[in-house]
Coordinates of C-alpha atoms and ligand atoms in Angstrom, one line a residue:
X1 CA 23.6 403.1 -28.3
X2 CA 27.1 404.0 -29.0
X3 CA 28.9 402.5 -26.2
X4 CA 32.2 404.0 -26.7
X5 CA 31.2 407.6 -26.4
X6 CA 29.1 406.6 -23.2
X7 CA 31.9 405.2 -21.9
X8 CA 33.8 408.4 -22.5
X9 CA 30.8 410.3 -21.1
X10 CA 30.6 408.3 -17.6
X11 CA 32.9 410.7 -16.0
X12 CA 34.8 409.3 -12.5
X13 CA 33.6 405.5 -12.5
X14 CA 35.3 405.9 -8.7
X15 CA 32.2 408.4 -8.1
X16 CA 29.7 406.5 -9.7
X17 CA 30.3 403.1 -8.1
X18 CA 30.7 405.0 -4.5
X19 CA 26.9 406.0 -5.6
X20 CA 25.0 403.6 -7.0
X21 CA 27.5 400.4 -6.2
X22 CA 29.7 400.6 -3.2
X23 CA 31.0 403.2 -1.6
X24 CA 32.8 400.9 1.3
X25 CA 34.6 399.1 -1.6
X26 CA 36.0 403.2 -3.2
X27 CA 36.8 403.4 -0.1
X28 CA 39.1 401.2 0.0
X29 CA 40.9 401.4 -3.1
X30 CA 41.2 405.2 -2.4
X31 CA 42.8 404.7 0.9
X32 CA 45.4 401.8 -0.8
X33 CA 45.6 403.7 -3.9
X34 CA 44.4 401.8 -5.7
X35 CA 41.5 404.0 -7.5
X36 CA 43.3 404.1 -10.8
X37 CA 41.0 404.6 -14.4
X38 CA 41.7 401.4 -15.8
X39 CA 41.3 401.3 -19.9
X40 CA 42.1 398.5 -21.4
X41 CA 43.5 394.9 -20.6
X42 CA 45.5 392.4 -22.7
X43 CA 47.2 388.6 -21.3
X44 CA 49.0 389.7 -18.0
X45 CA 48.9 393.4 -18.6
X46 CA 46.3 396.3 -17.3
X47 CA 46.7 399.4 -18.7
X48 CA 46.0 402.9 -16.7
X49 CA 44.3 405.9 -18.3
X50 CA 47.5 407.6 -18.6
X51 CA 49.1 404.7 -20.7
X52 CA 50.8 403.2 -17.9
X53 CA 51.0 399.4 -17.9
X54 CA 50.7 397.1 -14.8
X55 CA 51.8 393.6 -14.6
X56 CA 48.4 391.3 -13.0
X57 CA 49.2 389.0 -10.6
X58 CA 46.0 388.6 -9.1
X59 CA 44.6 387.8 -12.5
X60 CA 40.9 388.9 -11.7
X61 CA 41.4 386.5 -8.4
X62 CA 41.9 383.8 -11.0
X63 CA 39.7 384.1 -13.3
X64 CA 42.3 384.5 -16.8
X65 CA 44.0 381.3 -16.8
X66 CA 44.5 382.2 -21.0
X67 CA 44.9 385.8 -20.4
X68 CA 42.7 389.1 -20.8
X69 CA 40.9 389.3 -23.8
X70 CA 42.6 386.1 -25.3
X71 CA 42.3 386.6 -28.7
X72 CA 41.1 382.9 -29.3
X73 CA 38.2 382.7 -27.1
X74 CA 37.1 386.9 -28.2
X75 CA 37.1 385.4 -31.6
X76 CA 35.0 382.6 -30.9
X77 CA 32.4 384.5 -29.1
X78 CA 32.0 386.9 -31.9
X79 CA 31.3 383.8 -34.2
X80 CA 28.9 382.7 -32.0
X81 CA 27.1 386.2 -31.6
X82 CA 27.3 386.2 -35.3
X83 CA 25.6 382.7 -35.7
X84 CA 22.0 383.6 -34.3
X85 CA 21.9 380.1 -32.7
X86 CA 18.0 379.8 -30.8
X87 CA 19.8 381.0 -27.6
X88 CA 18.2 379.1 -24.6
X89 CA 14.9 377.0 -25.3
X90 CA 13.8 376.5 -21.7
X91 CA 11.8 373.5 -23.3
X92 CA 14.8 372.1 -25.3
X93 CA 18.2 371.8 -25.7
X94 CA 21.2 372.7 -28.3
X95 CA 24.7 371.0 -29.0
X96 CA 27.0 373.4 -27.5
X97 CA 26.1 372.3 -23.4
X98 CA 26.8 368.9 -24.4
X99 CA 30.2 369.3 -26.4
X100 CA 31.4 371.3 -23.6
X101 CA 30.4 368.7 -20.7
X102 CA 31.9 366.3 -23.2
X103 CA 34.7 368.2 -22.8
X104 CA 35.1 368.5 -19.1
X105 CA 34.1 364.9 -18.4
X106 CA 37.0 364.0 -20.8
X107 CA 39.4 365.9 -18.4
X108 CA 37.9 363.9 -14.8
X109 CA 38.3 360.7 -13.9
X110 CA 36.5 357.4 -15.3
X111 CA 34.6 357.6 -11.9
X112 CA 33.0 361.5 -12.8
X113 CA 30.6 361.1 -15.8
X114 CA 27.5 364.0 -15.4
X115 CA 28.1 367.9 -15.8
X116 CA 25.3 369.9 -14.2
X117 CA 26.4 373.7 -15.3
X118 CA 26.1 376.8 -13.1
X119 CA 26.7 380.4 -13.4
X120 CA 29.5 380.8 -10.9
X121 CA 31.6 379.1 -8.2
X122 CA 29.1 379.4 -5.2
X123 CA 26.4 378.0 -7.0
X124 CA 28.9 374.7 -8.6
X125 CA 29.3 373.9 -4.3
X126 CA 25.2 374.9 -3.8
X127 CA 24.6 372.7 -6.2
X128 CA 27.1 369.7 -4.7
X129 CA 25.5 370.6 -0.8
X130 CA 21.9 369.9 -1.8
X131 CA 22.7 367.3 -4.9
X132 CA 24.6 365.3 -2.2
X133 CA 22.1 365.4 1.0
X134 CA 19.8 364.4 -1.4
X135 CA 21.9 361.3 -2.9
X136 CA 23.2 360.1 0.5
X137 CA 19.5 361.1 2.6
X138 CA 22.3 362.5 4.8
X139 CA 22.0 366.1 6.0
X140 CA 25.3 366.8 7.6
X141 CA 28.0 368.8 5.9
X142 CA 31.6 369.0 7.2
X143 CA 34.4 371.5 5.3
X144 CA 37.9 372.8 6.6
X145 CA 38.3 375.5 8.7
X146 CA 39.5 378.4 6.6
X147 CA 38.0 376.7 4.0
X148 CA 35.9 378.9 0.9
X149 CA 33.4 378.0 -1.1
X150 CA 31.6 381.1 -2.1
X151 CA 29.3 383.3 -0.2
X152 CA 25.6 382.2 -0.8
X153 CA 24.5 381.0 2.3
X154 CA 25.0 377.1 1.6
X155 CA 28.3 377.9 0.4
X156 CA 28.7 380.2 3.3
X157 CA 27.8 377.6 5.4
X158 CA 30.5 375.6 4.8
X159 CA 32.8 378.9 4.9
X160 CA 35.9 378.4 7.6
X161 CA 36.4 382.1 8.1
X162 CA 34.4 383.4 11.1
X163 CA 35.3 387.5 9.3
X164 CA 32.8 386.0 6.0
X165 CA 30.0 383.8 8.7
X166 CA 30.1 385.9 11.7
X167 CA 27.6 388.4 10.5
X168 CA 25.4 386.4 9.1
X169 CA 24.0 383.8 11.2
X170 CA 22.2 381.7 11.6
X171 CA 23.6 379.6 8.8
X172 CA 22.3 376.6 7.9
X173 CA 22.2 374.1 10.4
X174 CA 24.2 370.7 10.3
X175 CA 27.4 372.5 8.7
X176 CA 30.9 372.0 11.0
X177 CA 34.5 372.5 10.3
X178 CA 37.2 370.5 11.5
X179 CA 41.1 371.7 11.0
X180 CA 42.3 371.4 7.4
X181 CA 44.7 368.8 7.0
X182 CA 43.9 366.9 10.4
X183 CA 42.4 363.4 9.2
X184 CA 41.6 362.6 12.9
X185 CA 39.1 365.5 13.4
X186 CA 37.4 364.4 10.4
X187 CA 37.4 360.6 11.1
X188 CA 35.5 361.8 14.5
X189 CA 32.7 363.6 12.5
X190 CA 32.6 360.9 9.2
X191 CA 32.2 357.7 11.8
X192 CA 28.9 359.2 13.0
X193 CA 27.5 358.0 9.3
X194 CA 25.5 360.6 8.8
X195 CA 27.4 363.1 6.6
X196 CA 26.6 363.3 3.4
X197 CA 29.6 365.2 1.8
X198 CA 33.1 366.7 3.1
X199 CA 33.9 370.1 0.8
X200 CA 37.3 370.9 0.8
X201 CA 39.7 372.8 -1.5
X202 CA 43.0 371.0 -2.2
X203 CA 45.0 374.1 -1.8
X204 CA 43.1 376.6 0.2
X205 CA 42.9 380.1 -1.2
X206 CA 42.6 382.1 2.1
X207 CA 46.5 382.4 2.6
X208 CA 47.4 379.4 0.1
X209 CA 47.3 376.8 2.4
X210 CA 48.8 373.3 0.9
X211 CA 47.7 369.9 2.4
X212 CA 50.3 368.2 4.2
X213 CA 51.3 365.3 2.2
X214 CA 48.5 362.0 2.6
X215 CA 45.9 364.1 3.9
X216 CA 43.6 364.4 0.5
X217 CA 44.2 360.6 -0.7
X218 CA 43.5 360.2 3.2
X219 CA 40.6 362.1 3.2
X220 CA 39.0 360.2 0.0
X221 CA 39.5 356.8 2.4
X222 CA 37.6 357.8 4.9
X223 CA 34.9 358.9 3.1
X224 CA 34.4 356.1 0.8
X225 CA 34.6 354.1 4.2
X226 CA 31.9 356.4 5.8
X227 CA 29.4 356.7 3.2
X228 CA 30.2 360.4 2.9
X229 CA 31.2 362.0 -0.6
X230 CA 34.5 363.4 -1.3
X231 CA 33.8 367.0 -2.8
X232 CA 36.8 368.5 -4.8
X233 CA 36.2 372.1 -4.8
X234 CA 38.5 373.1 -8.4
X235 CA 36.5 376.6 -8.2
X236 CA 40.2 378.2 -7.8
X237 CA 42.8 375.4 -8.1
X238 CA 41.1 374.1 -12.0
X239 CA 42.0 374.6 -15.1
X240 CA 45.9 374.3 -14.7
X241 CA 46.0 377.0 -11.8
X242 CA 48.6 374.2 -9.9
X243 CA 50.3 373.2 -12.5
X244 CA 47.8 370.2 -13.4
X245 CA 44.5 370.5 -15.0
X246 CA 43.1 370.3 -12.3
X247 CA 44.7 369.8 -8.7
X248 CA 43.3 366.6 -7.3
X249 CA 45.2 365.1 -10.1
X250 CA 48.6 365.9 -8.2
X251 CA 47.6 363.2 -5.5
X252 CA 45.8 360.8 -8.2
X253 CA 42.7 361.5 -6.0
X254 CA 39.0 360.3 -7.7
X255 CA 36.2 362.3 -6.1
X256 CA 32.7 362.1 -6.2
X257 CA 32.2 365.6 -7.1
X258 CA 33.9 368.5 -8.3
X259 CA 33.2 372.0 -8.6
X260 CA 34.6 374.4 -11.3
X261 CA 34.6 377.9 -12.2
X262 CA 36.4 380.8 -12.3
X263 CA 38.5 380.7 -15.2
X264 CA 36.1 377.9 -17.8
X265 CA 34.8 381.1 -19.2
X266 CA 38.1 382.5 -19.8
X267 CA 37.1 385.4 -18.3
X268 CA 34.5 386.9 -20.2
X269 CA 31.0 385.4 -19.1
X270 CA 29.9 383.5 -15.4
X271 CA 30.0 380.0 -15.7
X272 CA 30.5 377.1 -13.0
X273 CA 29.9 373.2 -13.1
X274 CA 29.5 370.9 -10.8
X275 CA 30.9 367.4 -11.7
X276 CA 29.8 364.2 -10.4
X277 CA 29.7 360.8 -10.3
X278 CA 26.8 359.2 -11.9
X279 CA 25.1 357.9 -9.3
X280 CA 24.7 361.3 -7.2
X281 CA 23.0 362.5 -10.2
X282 CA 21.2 359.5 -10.5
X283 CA 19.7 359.6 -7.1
X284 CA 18.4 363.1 -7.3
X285 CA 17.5 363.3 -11.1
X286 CA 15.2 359.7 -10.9
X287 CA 12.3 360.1 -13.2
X288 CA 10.6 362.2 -15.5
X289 CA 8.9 364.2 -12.8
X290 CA 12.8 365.2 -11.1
X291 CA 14.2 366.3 -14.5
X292 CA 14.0 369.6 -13.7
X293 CA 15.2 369.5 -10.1
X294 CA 17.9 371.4 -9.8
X295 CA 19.3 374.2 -12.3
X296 CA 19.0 377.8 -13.2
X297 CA 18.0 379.5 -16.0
X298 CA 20.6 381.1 -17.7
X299 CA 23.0 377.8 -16.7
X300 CA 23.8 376.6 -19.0
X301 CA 24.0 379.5 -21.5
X302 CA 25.5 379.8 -24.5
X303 CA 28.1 382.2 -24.6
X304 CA 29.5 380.6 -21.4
X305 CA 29.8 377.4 -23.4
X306 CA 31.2 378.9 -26.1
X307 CA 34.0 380.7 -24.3
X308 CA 34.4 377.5 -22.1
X309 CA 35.3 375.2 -25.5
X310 CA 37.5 378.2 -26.8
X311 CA 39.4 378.1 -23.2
X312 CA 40.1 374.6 -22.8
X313 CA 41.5 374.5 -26.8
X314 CA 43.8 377.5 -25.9
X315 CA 44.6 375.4 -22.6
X316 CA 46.0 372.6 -24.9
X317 CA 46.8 374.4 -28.2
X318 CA 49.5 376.4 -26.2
X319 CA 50.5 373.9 -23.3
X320 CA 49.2 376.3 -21.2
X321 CA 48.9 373.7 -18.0
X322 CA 52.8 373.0 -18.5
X323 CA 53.5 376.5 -18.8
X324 CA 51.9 377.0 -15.4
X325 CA 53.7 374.0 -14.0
X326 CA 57.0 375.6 -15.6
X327 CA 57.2 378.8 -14.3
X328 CA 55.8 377.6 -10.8
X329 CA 58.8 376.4 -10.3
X330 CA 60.7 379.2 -11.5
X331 CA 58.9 381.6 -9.6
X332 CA 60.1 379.4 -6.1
X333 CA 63.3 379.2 -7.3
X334 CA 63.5 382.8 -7.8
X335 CA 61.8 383.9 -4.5
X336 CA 62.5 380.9 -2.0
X337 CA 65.7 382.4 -1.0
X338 CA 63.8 385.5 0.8
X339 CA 62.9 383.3 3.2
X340 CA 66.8 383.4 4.4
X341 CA 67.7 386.5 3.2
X342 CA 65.1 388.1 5.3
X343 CA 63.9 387.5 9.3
X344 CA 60.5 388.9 8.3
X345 CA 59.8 386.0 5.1
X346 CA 58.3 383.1 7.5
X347 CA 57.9 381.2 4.2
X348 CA 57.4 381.0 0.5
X349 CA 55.0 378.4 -0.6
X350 CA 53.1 377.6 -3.8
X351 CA 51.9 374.7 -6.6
X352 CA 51.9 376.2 -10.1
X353 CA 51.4 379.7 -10.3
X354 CA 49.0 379.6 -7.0
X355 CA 52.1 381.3 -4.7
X356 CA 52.0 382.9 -1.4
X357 CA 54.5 384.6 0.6
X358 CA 54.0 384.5 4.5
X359 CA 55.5 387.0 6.9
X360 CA 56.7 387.1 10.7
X361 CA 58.4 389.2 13.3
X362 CA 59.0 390.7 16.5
X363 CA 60.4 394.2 16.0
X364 CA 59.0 396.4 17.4
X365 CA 57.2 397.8 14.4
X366 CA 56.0 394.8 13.0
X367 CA 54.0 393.8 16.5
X368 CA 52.6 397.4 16.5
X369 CA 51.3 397.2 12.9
X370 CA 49.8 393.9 14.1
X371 CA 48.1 395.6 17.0
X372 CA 46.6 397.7 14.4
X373 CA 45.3 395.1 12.3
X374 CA 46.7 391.4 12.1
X375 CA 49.2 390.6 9.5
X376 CA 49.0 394.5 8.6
X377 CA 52.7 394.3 7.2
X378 CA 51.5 392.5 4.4
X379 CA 50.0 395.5 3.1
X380 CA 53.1 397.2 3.3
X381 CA 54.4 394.9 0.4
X382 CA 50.8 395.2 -1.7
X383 CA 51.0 398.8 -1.4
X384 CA 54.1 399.5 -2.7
X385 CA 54.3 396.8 -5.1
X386 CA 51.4 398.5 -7.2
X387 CA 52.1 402.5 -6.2
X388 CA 55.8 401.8 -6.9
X389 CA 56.8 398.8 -9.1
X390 CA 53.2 398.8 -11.0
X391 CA 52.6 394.9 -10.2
X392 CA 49.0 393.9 -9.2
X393 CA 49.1 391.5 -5.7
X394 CA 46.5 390.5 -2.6
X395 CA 47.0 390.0 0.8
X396 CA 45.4 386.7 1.0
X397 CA 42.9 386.9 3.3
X398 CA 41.8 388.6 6.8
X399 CA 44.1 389.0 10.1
X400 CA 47.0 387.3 8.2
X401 CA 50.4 388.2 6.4
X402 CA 50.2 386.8 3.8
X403 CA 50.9 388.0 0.0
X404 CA 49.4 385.9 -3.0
X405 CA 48.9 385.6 -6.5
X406 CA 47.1 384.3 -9.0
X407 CA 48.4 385.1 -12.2
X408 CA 47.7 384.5 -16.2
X409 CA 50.3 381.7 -17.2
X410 CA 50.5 383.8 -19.8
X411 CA 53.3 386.5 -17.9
X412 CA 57.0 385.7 -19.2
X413 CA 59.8 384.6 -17.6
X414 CA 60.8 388.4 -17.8
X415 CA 57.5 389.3 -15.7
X416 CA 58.6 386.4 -13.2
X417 CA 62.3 387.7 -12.7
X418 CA 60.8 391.5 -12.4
X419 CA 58.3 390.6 -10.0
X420 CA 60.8 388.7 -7.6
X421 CA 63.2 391.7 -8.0
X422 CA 60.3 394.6 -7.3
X423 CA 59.6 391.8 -4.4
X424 CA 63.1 391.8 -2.7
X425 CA 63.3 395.5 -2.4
X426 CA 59.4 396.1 -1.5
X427 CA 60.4 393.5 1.4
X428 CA 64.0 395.2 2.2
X429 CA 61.8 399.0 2.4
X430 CA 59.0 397.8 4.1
X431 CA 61.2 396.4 6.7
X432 CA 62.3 399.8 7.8
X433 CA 58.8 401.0 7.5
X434 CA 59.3 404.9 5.9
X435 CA 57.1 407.6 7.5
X436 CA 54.7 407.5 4.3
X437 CA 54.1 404.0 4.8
X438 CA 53.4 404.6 8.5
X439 CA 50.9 407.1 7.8
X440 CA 49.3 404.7 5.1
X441 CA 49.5 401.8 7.1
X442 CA 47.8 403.5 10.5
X443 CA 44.9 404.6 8.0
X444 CA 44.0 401.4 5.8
X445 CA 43.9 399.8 9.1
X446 CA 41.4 402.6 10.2
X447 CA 39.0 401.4 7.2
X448 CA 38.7 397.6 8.6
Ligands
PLP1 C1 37.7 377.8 -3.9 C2 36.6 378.7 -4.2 N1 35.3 378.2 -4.2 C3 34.3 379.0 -4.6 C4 34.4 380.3 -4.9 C5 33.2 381.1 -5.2 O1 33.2 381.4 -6.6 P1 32.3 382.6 -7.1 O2 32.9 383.8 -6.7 O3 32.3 382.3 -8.6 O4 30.9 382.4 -6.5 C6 35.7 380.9 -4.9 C7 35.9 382.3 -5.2 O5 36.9 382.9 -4.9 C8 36.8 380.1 -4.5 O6 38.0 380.6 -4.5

């Protein structure tokens, strides 16, 4: 097979996904414009067919910690291609699993010491659902509303967004949400004794939500007081997205378990954990017969592990977790004054390089974009941001205004200062809502 010529031979990948993948999804990017013939990707740059660079903010939804196609981790996959390990054993097992769980554990607290690997984000929280009713003999499951945690339908379960459960019931039974950041609420379910774990995410990812202060080290209390375990899911927030290897760490919080993803791979192959204290794994995996009762069998394979090593040495060979920190800071400092510059910023808000930017109003333009859609406006920053100013952005989730990123911590300081300035104007434009945008606005909320 010579894969670059049937590449070059696939014609309009727009028309083949819209046929054989998802045509609702072409949709879309047609109708945003997004539907460009991508070519080629390298740290926080995309490159267009016609040679055109874009700078990625969304970072694969935050997946490329260490950049695209990091050199370091490439290179150590193509060793390991070229080593012709035994691959998986089924019946058996190799070094690399272990160094790499050696490796995570390293990076947890004392309290976490068993690494139970996955093949993505929704299966680490599948894993902590079922591990956890079995350790506790508990059934319930409590999470946050807006919470996400994946969209299998144990991970769904615990979902907080009624636009990702509605469809779908019934879900499991025994799953409720309470408020994120209310410690009442949660005290009301936990006192009942018969949860066995609360799922949360320390900075929510539908619209970047940040706890208010006391709530996560408060939420640990009560469920070491209730019997419940405290599940950490670092599916988005790990791996030095907030500025700390991981986020629990910015409230010294020690969980029971912990889910990872997303970016261990560096990118290239599906890989999630689930991290726990010893006696959750303990309880489930008992004797000889239970050895085998959980897992899957391409977790825990060896690429994955491979690029997993390779992307937590470029995490600490290029102080990639202070870098994040760094220019988190910068990046508030250069967009925080929006917020008084213009009505329509409600607020800029953000922990590393996990950032948001939250809108508001009551022109008359704004509340009949929202009658359209909810938080519709947003789009009129996405939109423009990529069509005009070639930078990749999200609105952060459904019926809200609200603009995030996620981006490499490789971008410069240069990439941070043009973003905020292609930022002010989108904001300043879209504020005055042209014709064109009118016209694009009225249609992408036509394809909801
Ligand atoms: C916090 C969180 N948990 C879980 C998931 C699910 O991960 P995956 O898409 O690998 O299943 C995501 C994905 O965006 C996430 O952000």
């Amino acid at each position: 097979m010579e894969l670059r010529e049937l590449i070059a031979n696939a014609g309009d990948e727009h028309e083949l996904w819209a046929k054989t993948i998802n045509p609702q999804f072409v949709r879309v990017l047609r109708t945003i414009g997004f539907d460009r013939k991508w070519v080629r990707g390298e740290g926080a740059h995309i490159y267009d067919a016609d040679g055109n660079s874009y700078l990625d903010l969304l970072g694969g939804f935050g997946m490329y910690n260490v950049g695209r196609n990091n050199r370091n981790v490439r290179a150590a996959l193509i060793e390991a291609l070229e080593l012709d390990t035994p691959g998986m054993l089924a019946m058996g097992v190799t070094a690399l699993p272990g160094l790499l769980a050696n490796e995570l554990l390293q990076r947890t607290p004392p309290r976490i010491e068993r690494c139970l690997f996955t093949n993505s984000g929704t299966e680490a929280n599948e894993a902590a659902i079922k591990l956890g009713r079995a350790a506790t003999k508990r059934t319930r499951v409590i999470s946050a509303d807006h919470g996400f945690h994946g969209l299998t339908l144990g991970s769904l379960s615990a979902n907080g967004n009624g636009e990702f459960t509605r469809r779908f019931q019934p879900l499991l039974p025994d799953f409720d949400q309470v408020p994120f950041g209310d410690l009442d609420a949660l005290e009301q379910e936990l006192r009942r004794e018969d949860v066995a774990v609360f799922i949360v995410e320390p900075i929510q990812g539908k619209g970047i939500n940040l706890p208010p202060s006391g709530y996560l080290p408060g939420v640990q209390e009560l469920c070491r007081r209730y019997g419940t375990l405290f599940c950490v899911d670092e599916v988005m927030t790990g791996f030095g997205r907030t500025g700390t290897m991981f986020a629990f760490e910015h409230w010294g919080l020690e969980p029971d378990l912990v889910t990872v993803a997303k970016s261990l791979s560096g990118g290239y192959v599906p890989v999630g954990a689930l991290l726990m204290a010893r006696a959750v794994h303990e309880a489930v995996f008992d004797s000889m017969p239970h050895a085998l009762s959980h897992g899957s069998t391409f977790a825990p394979n060896e690429l994955a592990m491979v690029a997993g090593l390779a992307m937590l040495h470029e995490l600490d060979e290029h102080d990639l977790v202070v870098r994040s920190a760094r220019l988190g800071e910068k990046l508030l400092e250069l967009t925080r004054p929006l917020a008084d510059e213009f009505d329509v910023v409600k607020d800029v808000r953000g922990k590393g390089l996990m950032w948001a930017i939250e809108f508001e109003g009551d022109s008359r333009m704004y509340r009949m974009l929202d009658r359209a859609q909810r938080g519709l406006f947003a789009q009129l920053v996405v939109v423009p941001l990529f069509t005009e100013h070639r930078i990749l952005t999200q609105v952060a989730g459904h019926d809200m205004a609200v603009v995030r990123i996620l981006p490499p911590f490789v971008l410069t300081d240069d990439d941070l200062a043009d973003f905020a300035g292609a930022l002010r104007d989108t904001v300043k434009q879209a504020r005055r809502m042209p014709s064109s945008l009118t016209k694009f606005a009225l249609s992408a909320a036509g394809i909801r």
